[in-house]
Amino acid sequence: MQDYHYYLSEVLITEDALQRRIAELGEQISRDYAGKGELVLVCILRGGVLFLTDLMRKVTIPHAIEFMAVSSYGVGGRESNGQVRITLDLNLDIFNKHVLLVEDIIDSGHTISAVIDFLATRRPASISVCVLLDKEERREVEVPIRYRGFTIPNKFVFGYGLDLDDYYRNLPFIGVVDLQKYQGSEQGSEGAIS
Ligand code: PRP
């Protein structure tokens, strides 16, 4: 795998802008849920990990954290088609608690929508969504988003939790993938295997 610079066509959201917005979201969440009962932040693996860990440091009221993993079936593994399977369930009982789902990105909306339906059967006090990146124009199912970091255009993005073939989740900013270089390297690696 090349250094990330090779695939980066532009930085869409800088580290500073991400951190400033996350601090605002944390303040807002702290105000909204103060005195309302038990709060659980539920991170959807793996993309939401960096967002959760930065966000929770800005949530100043007591809260628990939990993790879920889902897998979606779609073309080349990159696009979900509505079929979502829960591969890691919560350990915590969420009955009567306020659940805030923490996601890195919402695209078609199928993943988060399936998670909401799945968790709703456990009768939490509420379920809300906090998403860092909203690729609104790609939406196929309506999703109730309570907290939104940024609305972004329909570009192939990576960094800050989002991967490019499982790499580069550690980048502190959101970058746009240079499709020519990425597609070129995909063809190159196929050539090497055959
Ligand atoms: C991404 C993202 C969301 C989902 C959004 O996960 O973290 O869970 O896709 O797409 P949707 O709105 O079209 O359902 P991905 O499947 O890439 O897994 P990852 O978080 O492990 O990278």
Short mmCIF file of C-alpha atoms and ligand atoms in Angstrom, two decimals:
data_model
loop_
_atom_site.label_atom_id
_atom_site.label_comp_id
_atom_site.label_asym_id
_atom_site.label_seq_id
_atom_site.Cartn_x
_atom_site.Cartn_y
_atom_site.Cartn_z
CA MET A 1 0.00 0.00 0.00
CA GLN A 2 1.25 3.46 -0.93
CA ASP A 3 1.58 6.37 1.45
CA TYR A 4 -1.82 8.12 1.68
CA HIS A 5 -0.54 11.19 -0.19
CA TYR A 6 -0.61 9.15 -3.36
CA TYR A 7 -4.40 8.68 -3.23
CA LEU A 8 -5.31 12.10 -1.85
CA SER A 9 -6.75 14.56 -4.37
CA GLU A 10 -7.85 17.15 -1.80
CA VAL A 11 -8.49 17.59 1.91
CA LEU A 12 -12.25 18.00 2.22
CA ILE A 13 -12.40 18.71 5.98
CA THR A 14 -9.30 19.67 7.92
CA GLU A 15 -8.38 18.34 11.35
CA ASP A 16 -9.12 21.75 12.89
CA ALA A 17 -12.55 21.98 11.31
CA LEU A 18 -13.40 18.43 12.42
CA GLN A 19 -12.33 19.06 16.00
CA ARG A 20 -14.15 22.39 16.22
CA ARG A 21 -17.39 20.86 14.96
CA ILE A 22 -17.06 17.82 17.24
CA ALA A 23 -16.62 20.14 20.23
CA GLU A 24 -19.84 21.94 19.24
CA LEU A 25 -21.71 18.66 18.89
CA GLY A 26 -20.44 17.51 22.29
CA GLU A 27 -21.67 20.71 23.92
CA GLN A 28 -25.05 20.41 22.25
CA ILE A 29 -25.46 16.76 23.26
CA SER A 30 -24.43 17.58 26.85
CA ARG A 31 -27.06 20.32 27.04
CA ASP A 32 -29.83 18.28 25.40
CA TYR A 33 -29.43 15.17 27.55
CA ALA A 34 -28.59 16.84 30.89
CA GLY A 35 -30.93 15.60 33.63
CA LYS A 36 -32.88 13.38 31.20
CA GLY A 37 -31.80 9.94 32.49
CA GLU A 38 -29.20 7.42 31.41
CA LEU A 39 -27.32 8.08 28.19
CA VAL A 40 -25.47 5.47 26.10
CA LEU A 41 -23.36 6.42 23.09
CA VAL A 42 -23.42 3.47 20.67
CA CYS A 43 -20.59 3.40 18.15
CA ILE A 44 -21.06 1.48 14.93
CA LEU A 45 -17.81 -0.23 14.06
CA ARG A 46 -15.47 0.31 12.50
CA GLY A 47 -15.73 3.71 10.89
CA GLY A 48 -17.28 5.46 13.89
CA VAL A 49 -14.40 4.73 16.27
CA LEU A 50 -12.39 7.94 15.91
CA PHE A 51 -15.51 10.07 15.97
CA LEU A 52 -16.76 8.35 19.14
CA THR A 53 -13.49 8.74 21.01
CA ASP A 54 -13.20 12.44 20.20
CA LEU A 55 -16.90 13.14 20.73
CA MET A 56 -17.13 11.41 24.12
CA ARG A 57 -14.34 13.65 25.43
CA LYS A 58 -16.56 16.62 24.65
CA VAL A 59 -19.70 15.15 26.23
CA THR A 60 -19.50 16.52 29.74
CA ILE A 61 -22.45 14.67 31.28
CA PRO A 62 -22.17 11.08 32.60
CA HIS A 63 -22.63 8.47 29.88
CA ALA A 64 -21.79 4.90 28.92
CA ILE A 65 -20.36 3.73 25.61
CA GLU A 66 -21.16 0.59 23.65
CA PHE A 67 -20.21 -0.94 20.31
CA MET A 68 -22.11 -2.63 17.53
CA ALA A 69 -20.96 -4.02 14.21
CA VAL A 70 -23.02 -4.60 11.11
CA SER A 71 -22.28 -5.91 7.69
CA SER A 72 -24.07 -4.87 4.57
CA TYR A 73 -24.18 -6.73 1.31
CA GLY A 74 -23.56 -4.76 -1.84
CA VAL A 75 -21.58 -4.22 -4.98
CA GLY A 76 -17.88 -4.70 -4.23
CA GLY A 77 -18.59 -4.30 -0.52
CA ARG A 78 -18.69 -0.53 -0.95
CA GLU A 79 -22.38 0.08 -1.36
CA SER A 80 -25.10 -1.36 0.78
CA ASN A 81 -28.26 -2.57 -0.89
CA GLY A 82 -30.56 -2.60 2.07
CA GLN A 83 -29.66 -6.01 3.48
CA VAL A 84 -27.94 -5.45 6.79
CA ARG A 85 -26.81 -8.10 9.27
CA ILE A 86 -25.86 -7.42 12.90
CA THR A 87 -22.47 -9.06 13.51
CA LEU A 88 -21.77 -7.66 16.99
CA ASP A 89 -24.56 -6.92 19.43
CA LEU A 90 -24.56 -4.69 22.51
CA ASN A 91 -23.52 -6.04 25.90
CA LEU A 92 -25.57 -3.49 27.76
CA ASP A 93 -29.30 -3.55 28.41
CA ILE A 94 -30.70 -0.36 26.85
CA PHE A 95 -34.25 -0.64 28.21
CA ASN A 96 -35.40 2.82 29.32
CA LYS A 97 -32.06 4.43 28.41
CA HIS A 98 -31.37 7.16 25.89
CA VAL A 99 -29.41 5.70 22.98
CA LEU A 100 -27.35 7.98 20.76
CA LEU A 101 -25.99 6.19 17.68
CA VAL A 102 -22.59 7.51 16.63
CA GLU A 103 -21.73 6.98 12.96
CA ASP A 104 -18.96 8.25 10.71
CA ILE A 105 -21.07 8.53 7.56
CA ILE A 106 -24.61 8.02 6.30
CA ASP A 107 -24.88 7.26 2.63
CA SER A 108 -27.95 5.32 1.43
CA GLY A 109 -29.22 5.25 5.03
CA HIS A 110 -29.82 1.47 5.02
CA THR A 111 -27.29 0.66 7.74
CA ILE A 112 -28.44 3.15 10.34
CA SER A 113 -32.07 2.53 9.54
CA ALA A 114 -31.63 -1.23 10.15
CA VAL A 115 -29.78 -0.55 13.42
CA ILE A 116 -32.57 1.76 14.63
CA ASP A 117 -35.24 -0.88 13.85
CA PHE A 118 -33.16 -3.58 15.56
CA LEU A 119 -32.59 -1.59 18.76
CA ALA A 120 -36.11 -0.16 18.97
CA THR A 121 -37.45 -3.60 19.90
CA ARG A 122 -35.55 -3.32 23.21
CA ARG A 123 -37.64 -0.34 24.23
CA PRO A 124 -35.01 2.29 25.01
CA ALA A 125 -36.26 5.67 26.28
CA SER A 126 -35.16 7.15 22.93
CA ILE A 127 -32.94 6.48 19.94
CA SER A 128 -31.24 9.36 18.12
CA VAL A 129 -28.53 9.60 15.48
CA CYS A 130 -25.31 11.59 15.59
CA VAL A 131 -23.44 11.43 12.28
CA LEU A 132 -20.23 13.15 11.33
CA LEU A 133 -20.70 13.10 7.55
CA ASP A 134 -24.04 13.20 5.80
CA LYS A 135 -23.88 12.27 2.11
CA GLU A 136 -27.43 13.53 1.76
CA GLU A 137 -27.79 13.27 -2.01
CA ARG A 138 -27.21 9.49 -1.87
CA ARG A 139 -30.08 8.80 0.51
CA GLU A 140 -32.44 5.93 -0.37
CA VAL A 141 -34.30 5.65 2.93
CA GLU A 142 -35.27 8.49 5.22
CA VAL A 143 -33.17 8.72 8.39
CA PRO A 144 -33.95 10.96 11.37
CA ILE A 145 -30.62 12.73 12.01
CA ARG A 146 -30.54 14.71 15.25
CA TYR A 147 -26.87 15.76 15.19
CA ARG A 148 -24.97 16.27 11.94
CA GLY A 149 -21.32 17.25 11.65
CA PHE A 150 -21.13 18.11 7.96
CA THR A 151 -23.17 17.60 4.81
CA ILE A 152 -20.75 16.47 2.12
CA PRO A 153 -20.94 16.03 -1.67
CA ASN A 154 -21.06 12.62 -3.31
CA LYS A 155 -17.31 12.05 -3.40
CA PHE A 156 -15.27 9.00 -2.39
CA VAL A 157 -13.83 10.08 0.96
CA PHE A 158 -11.37 8.52 3.38
CA GLY A 159 -9.60 9.26 6.66
CA TYR A 160 -10.82 9.93 10.19
CA GLY A 161 -12.36 6.47 10.57
CA LEU A 162 -13.22 5.92 6.92
CA ASP A 163 -11.06 3.45 5.08
CA LEU A 164 -9.62 3.00 1.65
CA ASP A 165 -9.38 -0.79 1.33
CA ASP A 166 -9.08 -1.05 5.13
CA TYR A 167 -6.23 1.46 5.39
CA TYR A 168 -5.87 5.12 6.37
CA ARG A 169 -8.60 5.20 9.04
CA ASN A 170 -6.05 6.91 11.27
CA LEU A 171 -5.77 10.10 9.21
CA PRO A 172 -6.90 13.09 11.30
CA PHE A 173 -8.73 14.76 8.37
CA ILE A 174 -11.28 13.78 5.71
CA GLY A 175 -9.72 13.46 2.29
CA VAL A 176 -11.09 12.86 -1.20
CA VAL A 177 -9.72 9.87 -3.09
CA ASP A 178 -8.01 10.51 -6.40
CA LEU A 179 -10.08 8.06 -8.43
CA GLN A 180 -7.67 7.85 -11.36
CA LYS A 181 -4.80 6.81 -9.12
CA TYR A 182 -6.98 4.51 -7.03
CA GLN A 183 -8.51 2.75 -10.05
CA GLY A 184 -5.09 2.59 -11.68
CA SER A 185 -3.60 0.91 -8.62
CA GLU A 186 -6.52 -1.56 -8.43
CA GLN A 187 -5.89 -2.63 -12.03
CA GLY A 188 -2.17 -2.77 -11.33
CA SER A 189 -2.61 -5.12 -8.39
CA GLU A 190 -4.99 -7.37 -10.33
CA GLY A 191 -2.35 -7.57 -13.04
CA ALA A 192 0.25 -8.59 -10.50
CA ILE A 193 -1.88 -11.45 -9.18
CA SER A 194 -2.83 -12.98 -12.53
C1 PRP B 1 -20.01 2.60 6.29
C2 PRP B 1 -20.42 3.57 7.39
C3 PRP B 1 -21.85 3.21 7.63
C4 PRP B 1 -22.34 2.74 6.28
C5 PRP B 1 -23.11 3.84 5.62
O1 PRP B 1 -19.61 1.40 6.89
O2 PRP B 1 -19.63 3.44 8.55
O3 PRP B 1 -22.00 2.20 8.60
O4 PRP B 1 -21.18 2.43 5.49
O5 PRP B 1 -23.65 3.42 4.40
P1 PRP B 1 -25.21 3.36 4.12
O6 PRP B 1 -25.84 4.61 4.67
O7 PRP B 1 -25.27 3.30 2.62
O8 PRP B 1 -25.77 2.13 4.76
P2 PRP B 1 -18.80 0.26 6.10
O9 PRP B 1 -19.78 -0.76 5.61
O10 PRP B 1 -17.90 0.88 5.09
O11 PRP B 1 -17.97 -0.43 7.27
P3 PRP B 1 -16.80 0.17 8.19
O12 PRP B 1 -17.44 1.18 9.11
O13 PRP B 1 -16.28 -1.01 8.93
O14 PRP B 1 -15.77 0.81 7.29
#
